[in-house]
Amino acid sequence: MNLILFGPPGVGKGTQGERLSSEYHISHFAMGDILRAAVRDATQAGTQAKAYMDTGKLVPDDVVVSMIEDRIVTGETSGFLLDGFPRNVAQAEALDAMLERHTLDLDKIVFMDAPEKSLLERLSGRLICRACGFGFHRHYSPPRETGVCDRCGGELYQREDDREDVIANRLHVYRDQTEPLLAYYGSKPGFIRLDASGEVQVVYSALKEAVEG
Ligand code: AP5
């Protein structure tokens, strides 16, 4: 199964993408995580990407497109879930071209949405494990011990771009550049619009039902 999850920052793409990909044994390609790893490893792409990410702007298309194509081609044969890619119409067109080159299809394209108030609450309370990358939330899914990852004992931190001023810019960039994907994908076979405003488990059940339907 090959899937796309797209939607605004903080809507839960990473949270739901991780659950779904692990249940279906498919590769989870989270563009933000891939870029953050490149920044951490100081690769050429990471060095190029950092300034854009710190301010909430989109990293140039040529950088992200080649990073995704490498993974799709070498990924598991059981399928993939794209989370955070494509993020504008040019990237969606590039994805279509690469799927055609590798004779691959998309089974479902899921658009997740929630009210802006929820997005702000989710982003400003997010905590991530420095060691294993697992995500928590101060109020909605707090760790058992403050500042410590339940899974691996690693240190929890707040993402640089989860500061209030950067969040505002990310939401602006989303409305301006990513929302137009609704017109691009809205009439394609496999398009699903998912209300992601409920609790994590409620959203996950709806997502699974939609994807399996
Ligand atoms: P990226 O890391 O992809 O950020 P994003 O799209 O802004 O998405 P987030 O990771 O912030 O949110 P999410 O929807 O995954 O929510 P999550 O599940 O974590 O990208 C970062 C940057 O990289 C971009 O700004 C850009 O610079 C660059 N970039 C990435 N892709 C690119 C591309 N294709 N092209 C160019 N540049 C690119 O949940 C958030 C919080 O809410 C968590 O704490 C979670 O526990 C909690 N939560 C989740 N669901 C619920 C729920 N139902 N109820 C309550 N809490 C919930």
PDB file of N, CA and C and ligand atoms in Angstrom, residues 8-16 31-33 35-36 52-53 56-59 64 83-87 91 122-123 125-127 135-137 140-141 159 161-162 170 196 198-200 203, ligand 1:
ATOM      1  N   PRO A   8      -2.057  20.474   7.744  1.00  0.00           N
ATOM      2  CA  PRO A   8      -1.300  21.563   8.379  1.00  0.00           C
ATOM      3  C   PRO A   8      -0.305  21.074   9.432  1.00  0.00           C
ATOM      4  N   PRO A   9       0.649  21.926   9.802  1.00  0.00           N
ATOM      5  CA  PRO A   9       1.592  21.599  10.862  1.00  0.00           C
ATOM      6  C   PRO A   9       0.835  21.271  12.145  1.00  0.00           C
ATOM      7  N   GLY A  10       1.241  20.191  12.799  1.00  0.00           N
ATOM      8  CA  GLY A  10       0.650  19.848  14.096  1.00  0.00           C
ATOM      9  C   GLY A  10      -0.654  19.081  14.022  1.00  0.00           C
ATOM     10  N   VAL A  11      -1.112  18.734  12.827  1.00  0.00           N
ATOM     11  CA  VAL A  11      -2.420  18.063  12.729  1.00  0.00           C
ATOM     12  C   VAL A  11      -2.335  16.599  13.187  1.00  0.00           C
ATOM     13  N   GLY A  12      -1.091  16.068  13.249  1.00  0.00           N
ATOM     14  CA  GLY A  12      -0.935  14.678  13.715  1.00  0.00           C
ATOM     15  C   GLY A  12      -0.435  13.723  12.641  1.00  0.00           C
ATOM     16  N   LYS A  13       0.171  14.242  11.591  1.00  0.00           N
ATOM     17  CA  LYS A  13       0.668  13.377  10.498  1.00  0.00           C
ATOM     18  C   LYS A  13       1.719  12.395  11.033  1.00  0.00           C
ATOM     19  N   GLY A  14       2.650  12.912  11.826  1.00  0.00           N
ATOM     20  CA  GLY A  14       3.716  12.062  12.351  1.00  0.00           C
ATOM     21  C   GLY A  14       3.171  11.019  13.319  1.00  0.00           C
ATOM     22  N   THR A  15       2.291  11.458  14.218  1.00  0.00           N
ATOM     23  CA  THR A  15       1.706  10.561  15.223  1.00  0.00           C
ATOM     24  C   THR A  15       0.944   9.422  14.545  1.00  0.00           C
ATOM     25  N   GLN A  16       0.079   9.783  13.601  1.00  0.00           N
ATOM     26  CA  GLN A  16      -0.749   8.766  12.940  1.00  0.00           C
ATOM     27  C   GLN A  16       0.079   7.962  11.937  1.00  0.00           C
ATOM     28  N   MET A  31       9.189  13.634   5.903  1.00  0.00           N
ATOM     29  CA  MET A  31      10.152  14.572   5.306  1.00  0.00           C
ATOM     30  C   MET A  31      10.849  15.427   6.356  1.00  0.00           C
ATOM     31  N   GLY A  32      10.109  15.888   7.345  1.00  0.00           N
ATOM     32  CA  GLY A  32      10.723  16.730   8.387  1.00  0.00           C
ATOM     33  C   GLY A  32      11.799  15.956   9.146  1.00  0.00           C
ATOM     34  N   ASP A  33      11.521  14.673   9.469  1.00  0.00           N
ATOM     35  CA  ASP A  33      12.507  13.852  10.202  1.00  0.00           C
ATOM     36  C   ASP A  33      13.741  13.610   9.334  1.00  0.00           C
ATOM     37  N   LEU A  35      14.860  15.527   6.979  1.00  0.00           N
ATOM     38  CA  LEU A  35      15.632  16.782   6.911  1.00  0.00           C
ATOM     39  C   LEU A  35      16.358  17.063   8.228  1.00  0.00           C
ATOM     40  N   ARG A  36      15.677  16.819   9.355  1.00  0.00           N
ATOM     41  CA  ARG A  36      16.337  17.073  10.649  1.00  0.00           C
ATOM     42  C   ARG A  36      17.557  16.166  10.829  1.00  0.00           C
ATOM     43  N   TYR A  52      16.119  27.439   6.195  1.00  0.00           N
ATOM     44  CA  TYR A  52      14.696  27.437   5.814  1.00  0.00           C
ATOM     45  C   TYR A  52      13.873  26.856   6.964  1.00  0.00           C
ATOM     46  N   MET A  53      14.337  25.733   7.521  1.00  0.00           N
ATOM     47  CA  MET A  53      13.568  25.051   8.571  1.00  0.00           C
ATOM     48  C   MET A  53      13.470  25.903   9.831  1.00  0.00           C
ATOM     49  N   GLY A  56      10.738  28.291   9.349  1.00  0.00           N
ATOM     50  CA  GLY A  56       9.426  27.769   8.961  1.00  0.00           C
ATOM     51  C   GLY A  56       9.122  27.872   7.481  1.00  0.00           C
ATOM     52  N   LYS A  57      10.158  28.166   6.674  1.00  0.00           N
ATOM     53  CA  LYS A  57       9.935  28.218   5.217  1.00  0.00           C
ATOM     54  C   LYS A  57      10.127  26.830   4.616  1.00  0.00           C
ATOM     55  N   LEU A  58       9.642  26.635   3.398  1.00  0.00           N
ATOM     56  CA  LEU A  58       9.872  25.353   2.731  1.00  0.00           C
ATOM     57  C   LEU A  58      11.299  25.286   2.205  1.00  0.00           C
ATOM     58  N   VAL A  59      11.916  24.136   2.371  1.00  0.00           N
ATOM     59  CA  VAL A  59      13.241  23.870   1.804  1.00  0.00           C
ATOM     60  C   VAL A  59      13.057  23.785   0.281  1.00  0.00           C
ATOM     61  N   VAL A  64      14.430  18.449  -1.581  1.00  0.00           N
ATOM     62  CA  VAL A  64      13.551  17.437  -0.984  1.00  0.00           C
ATOM     63  C   VAL A  64      13.147  16.353  -1.988  1.00  0.00           C
ATOM     64  N   ASP A  83       4.825  11.380   4.580  1.00  0.00           N
ATOM     65  CA  ASP A  83       4.301  12.309   5.602  1.00  0.00           C
ATOM     66  C   ASP A  83       5.080  13.616   5.456  1.00  0.00           C
ATOM     67  N   GLY A  84       4.384  14.653   4.983  1.00  0.00           N
ATOM     68  CA  GLY A  84       5.063  15.946   4.802  1.00  0.00           C
ATOM     69  C   GLY A  84       5.677  16.120   3.422  1.00  0.00           C
ATOM     70  N   PHE A  85       5.408  15.211   2.535  1.00  0.00           N
ATOM     71  CA  PHE A  85       5.809  15.343   1.128  1.00  0.00           C
ATOM     72  C   PHE A  85       4.716  14.709   0.282  1.00  0.00           C
ATOM     73  N   PRO A  86       4.226  15.329  -0.774  1.00  0.00           N
ATOM     74  CA  PRO A  86       4.579  16.657  -1.247  1.00  0.00           C
ATOM     75  C   PRO A  86       3.954  17.762  -0.391  1.00  0.00           C
ATOM     76  N   ARG A  87       4.529  18.965  -0.529  1.00  0.00           N
ATOM     77  CA  ARG A  87       4.055  20.084   0.274  1.00  0.00           C
ATOM     78  C   ARG A  87       3.728  21.302  -0.590  1.00  0.00           C
ATOM     79  N   GLN A  91       6.000  19.940  -6.054  1.00  0.00           N
ATOM     80  CA  GLN A  91       6.464  18.653  -5.501  1.00  0.00           C
ATOM     81  C   GLN A  91       5.491  17.522  -5.857  1.00  0.00           C
ATOM     82  N   ARG A 122      -1.344  21.797  20.003  1.00  0.00           N
ATOM     83  CA  ARG A 122      -0.553  20.578  19.784  1.00  0.00           C
ATOM     84  C   ARG A 122       0.916  20.923  19.550  1.00  0.00           C
ATOM     85  N   LEU A 123       1.167  21.957  18.737  1.00  0.00           N
ATOM     86  CA  LEU A 123       2.565  22.292  18.417  1.00  0.00           C
ATOM     87  C   LEU A 123       3.295  22.876  19.620  1.00  0.00           C
ATOM     88  N   GLY A 125       2.864  22.339  22.692  1.00  0.00           N
ATOM     89  CA  GLY A 125       3.087  21.393  23.790  1.00  0.00           C
ATOM     90  C   GLY A 125       3.891  20.171  23.382  1.00  0.00           C
ATOM     91  N   ARG A 126       4.348  20.139  22.130  1.00  0.00           N
ATOM     92  CA  ARG A 126       5.035  18.924  21.651  1.00  0.00           C
ATOM     93  C   ARG A 126       6.420  18.774  22.283  1.00  0.00           C
ATOM     94  N   LEU A 127       6.760  17.546  22.613  1.00  0.00           N
ATOM     95  CA  LEU A 127       8.093  17.201  23.122  1.00  0.00           C
ATOM     96  C   LEU A 127       8.599  16.015  22.314  1.00  0.00           C
ATOM     97  N   GLY A 135       7.548  11.012  19.840  1.00  0.00           N
ATOM     98  CA  GLY A 135       6.889  12.264  20.191  1.00  0.00           C
ATOM     99  C   GLY A 135       5.940  12.139  21.379  1.00  0.00           C
ATOM    100  N   PHE A 136       5.918  13.173  22.208  1.00  0.00           N
ATOM    101  CA  PHE A 136       4.985  13.262  23.344  1.00  0.00           C
ATOM    102  C   PHE A 136       4.295  14.614  23.279  1.00  0.00           C
ATOM    103  N   HIS A 137       3.335  14.813  24.175  1.00  0.00           N
ATOM    104  CA  HIS A 137       2.720  16.127  24.311  1.00  0.00           C
ATOM    105  C   HIS A 137       2.553  16.416  25.797  1.00  0.00           C
ATOM    106  N   TYR A 140      -1.524  16.171  26.264  1.00  0.00           N
ATOM    107  CA  TYR A 140      -2.326  15.109  25.651  1.00  0.00           C
ATOM    108  C   TYR A 140      -1.677  13.726  25.734  1.00  0.00           C
ATOM    109  N   SER A 141      -0.354  13.663  25.730  1.00  0.00           N
ATOM    110  CA  SER A 141       0.316  12.356  25.893  1.00  0.00           C
ATOM    111  C   SER A 141       1.639  12.579  26.619  1.00  0.00           C
ATOM    112  N   ARG A 159      11.089  21.313  19.773  1.00  0.00           N
ATOM    113  CA  ARG A 159      11.676  21.652  18.478  1.00  0.00           C
ATOM    114  C   ARG A 159      11.853  23.158  18.348  1.00  0.00           C
ATOM    115  N   ASP A 161      11.483  24.971  15.800  1.00  0.00           N
ATOM    116  CA  ASP A 161      10.423  25.607  15.006  1.00  0.00           C
ATOM    117  C   ASP A 161       9.052  25.481  15.676  1.00  0.00           C
ATOM    118  N   ASP A 162       9.004  25.018  16.914  1.00  0.00           N
ATOM    119  CA  ASP A 162       7.745  25.020  17.657  1.00  0.00           C
ATOM    120  C   ASP A 162       7.641  26.254  18.563  1.00  0.00           C
ATOM    121  N   ARG A 170       4.916  29.015   9.856  1.00  0.00           N
ATOM    122  CA  ARG A 170       4.643  27.699   9.247  1.00  0.00           C
ATOM    123  C   ARG A 170       3.180  27.611   8.815  1.00  0.00           C
ATOM    124  N   ALA A 196      -9.348  15.395  11.871  1.00  0.00           N
ATOM    125  CA  ALA A 196      -8.296  14.979  12.808  1.00  0.00           C
ATOM    126  C   ALA A 196      -8.366  15.771  14.106  1.00  0.00           C
ATOM    127  N   GLY A 198     -10.193  15.035  16.800  1.00  0.00           N
ATOM    128  CA  GLY A 198     -10.460  14.245  18.015  1.00  0.00           C
ATOM    129  C   GLY A 198      -9.185  13.752  18.680  1.00  0.00           C
ATOM    130  N   GLU A 199      -9.390  12.885  19.682  1.00  0.00           N
ATOM    131  CA  GLU A 199      -8.231  12.311  20.384  1.00  0.00           C
ATOM    132  C   GLU A 199      -7.460  11.381  19.448  1.00  0.00           C
ATOM    133  N   VAL A 200      -6.203  11.120  19.806  1.00  0.00           N
ATOM    134  CA  VAL A 200      -5.321  10.342  18.935  1.00  0.00           C
ATOM    135  C   VAL A 200      -5.968   9.012  18.519  1.00  0.00           C
ATOM    136  N   VAL A 203      -8.909   9.456  16.082  1.00  0.00           N
ATOM    137  CA  VAL A 203      -8.441   9.800  14.726  1.00  0.00           C
ATOM    138  C   VAL A 203      -7.850   8.551  14.066  1.00  0.00           C
TER     139      VAL A 203
HETATM  140  P1  AP5 B   1       7.708  18.716   9.534  1.00  0.00           P
HETATM  141  O1  AP5 B   1       8.521  18.122  10.601  1.00  0.00           O
HETATM  142  O2  AP5 B   1       7.098  17.845   8.513  1.00  0.00           O
HETATM  143  O3  AP5 B   1       6.637  19.636  10.221  1.00  0.00           O
HETATM  144  P2  AP5 B   1       5.077  19.869   9.921  1.00  0.00           P
HETATM  145  O4  AP5 B   1       4.509  19.443   8.649  1.00  0.00           O
HETATM  146  O5  AP5 B   1       4.955  21.300  10.228  1.00  0.00           O
HETATM  147  O6  AP5 B   1       4.416  18.870  10.806  1.00  0.00           O
HETATM  148  P3  AP5 B   1       4.689  18.622  12.270  1.00  0.00           P
HETATM  149  O7  AP5 B   1       5.769  17.601  12.416  1.00  0.00           O
HETATM  150  O8  AP5 B   1       4.914  19.909  12.999  1.00  0.00           O
HETATM  151  O9  AP5 B   1       3.290  18.099  12.761  1.00  0.00           O
HETATM  152  P4  AP5 B   1       2.540  16.718  12.543  1.00  0.00           P
HETATM  153  O10 AP5 B   1       1.355  16.937  11.687  1.00  0.00           O
HETATM  154  O11 AP5 B   1       3.481  15.607  12.172  1.00  0.00           O
HETATM  155  O12 AP5 B   1       2.023  16.522  14.033  1.00  0.00           O
HETATM  156  P5  AP5 B   1       2.516  15.532  15.179  1.00  0.00           P
HETATM  157  O13 AP5 B   1       2.026  14.162  14.902  1.00  0.00           O
HETATM  158  O14 AP5 B   1       3.970  15.704  15.472  1.00  0.00           O
HETATM  159  O15 AP5 B   1       8.562  19.819   8.731  1.00  0.00           O
HETATM  160  C1  AP5 B   1       9.409  20.729   9.407  1.00  0.00           C
HETATM  161  C2  AP5 B   1      10.076  21.657   8.407  1.00  0.00           C
HETATM  162  O16 AP5 B   1      10.844  20.907   7.457  1.00  0.00           O
HETATM  163  C3  AP5 B   1       9.123  22.499   7.535  1.00  0.00           C
HETATM  164  O17 AP5 B   1       8.692  23.674   8.203  1.00  0.00           O
HETATM  165  C4  AP5 B   1      10.015  22.803   6.324  1.00  0.00           C
HETATM  166  O18 AP5 B   1      10.960  23.793   6.626  1.00  0.00           O
HETATM  167  C5  AP5 B   1      10.772  21.488   6.145  1.00  0.00           C
HETATM  168  N1  AP5 B   1      10.075  20.559   5.241  1.00  0.00           N
HETATM  169  C6  AP5 B   1       9.452  19.389   5.595  1.00  0.00           C
HETATM  170  N2  AP5 B   1       8.914  18.803   4.499  1.00  0.00           N
HETATM  171  C7  AP5 B   1       9.194  19.603   3.452  1.00  0.00           C
HETATM  172  C8  AP5 B   1       8.870  19.563   2.064  1.00  0.00           C
HETATM  173  N3  AP5 B   1       8.152  18.548   1.527  1.00  0.00           N
HETATM  174  N4  AP5 B   1       9.300  20.576   1.276  1.00  0.00           N
HETATM  175  C9  AP5 B   1      10.028  21.594   1.782  1.00  0.00           C
HETATM  176  N5  AP5 B   1      10.342  21.710   3.089  1.00  0.00           N
HETATM  177  C10 AP5 B   1       9.938  20.733   3.917  1.00  0.00           C
HETATM  178  O19 AP5 B   1       1.658  16.103  16.414  1.00  0.00           O
HETATM  179  C11 AP5 B   1       1.968  17.353  16.985  1.00  0.00           C
HETATM  180  C12 AP5 B   1       1.747  17.273  18.509  1.00  0.00           C
HETATM  181  O20 AP5 B   1       0.370  17.061  18.765  1.00  0.00           O
HETATM  182  C13 AP5 B   1       2.485  16.116  19.199  1.00  0.00           C
HETATM  183  O21 AP5 B   1       2.912  16.547  20.451  1.00  0.00           O
HETATM  184  C14 AP5 B   1       1.421  15.029  19.345  1.00  0.00           C
HETATM  185  O22 AP5 B   1       1.653  14.227  20.483  1.00  0.00           O
HETATM  186  C15 AP5 B   1       0.147  15.850  19.490  1.00  0.00           C
HETATM  187  N6  AP5 B   1      -1.011  15.222  18.863  1.00  0.00           N
HETATM  188  C16 AP5 B   1      -1.070  14.591  17.670  1.00  0.00           C
HETATM  189  N7  AP5 B   1      -2.322  14.175  17.407  1.00  0.00           N
HETATM  190  C17 AP5 B   1      -3.071  14.589  18.463  1.00  0.00           C
HETATM  191  C18 AP5 B   1      -4.460  14.471  18.787  1.00  0.00           C
HETATM  192  N8  AP5 B   1      -5.322  13.849  17.961  1.00  0.00           N
HETATM  193  N9  AP5 B   1      -4.889  15.022  19.942  1.00  0.00           N
HETATM  194  C19 AP5 B   1      -4.024  15.660  20.782  1.00  0.00           C
HETATM  195  N10 AP5 B   1      -2.708  15.788  20.545  1.00  0.00           N
HETATM  196  C20 AP5 B   1      -2.237  15.267  19.387  1.00  0.00           C
END
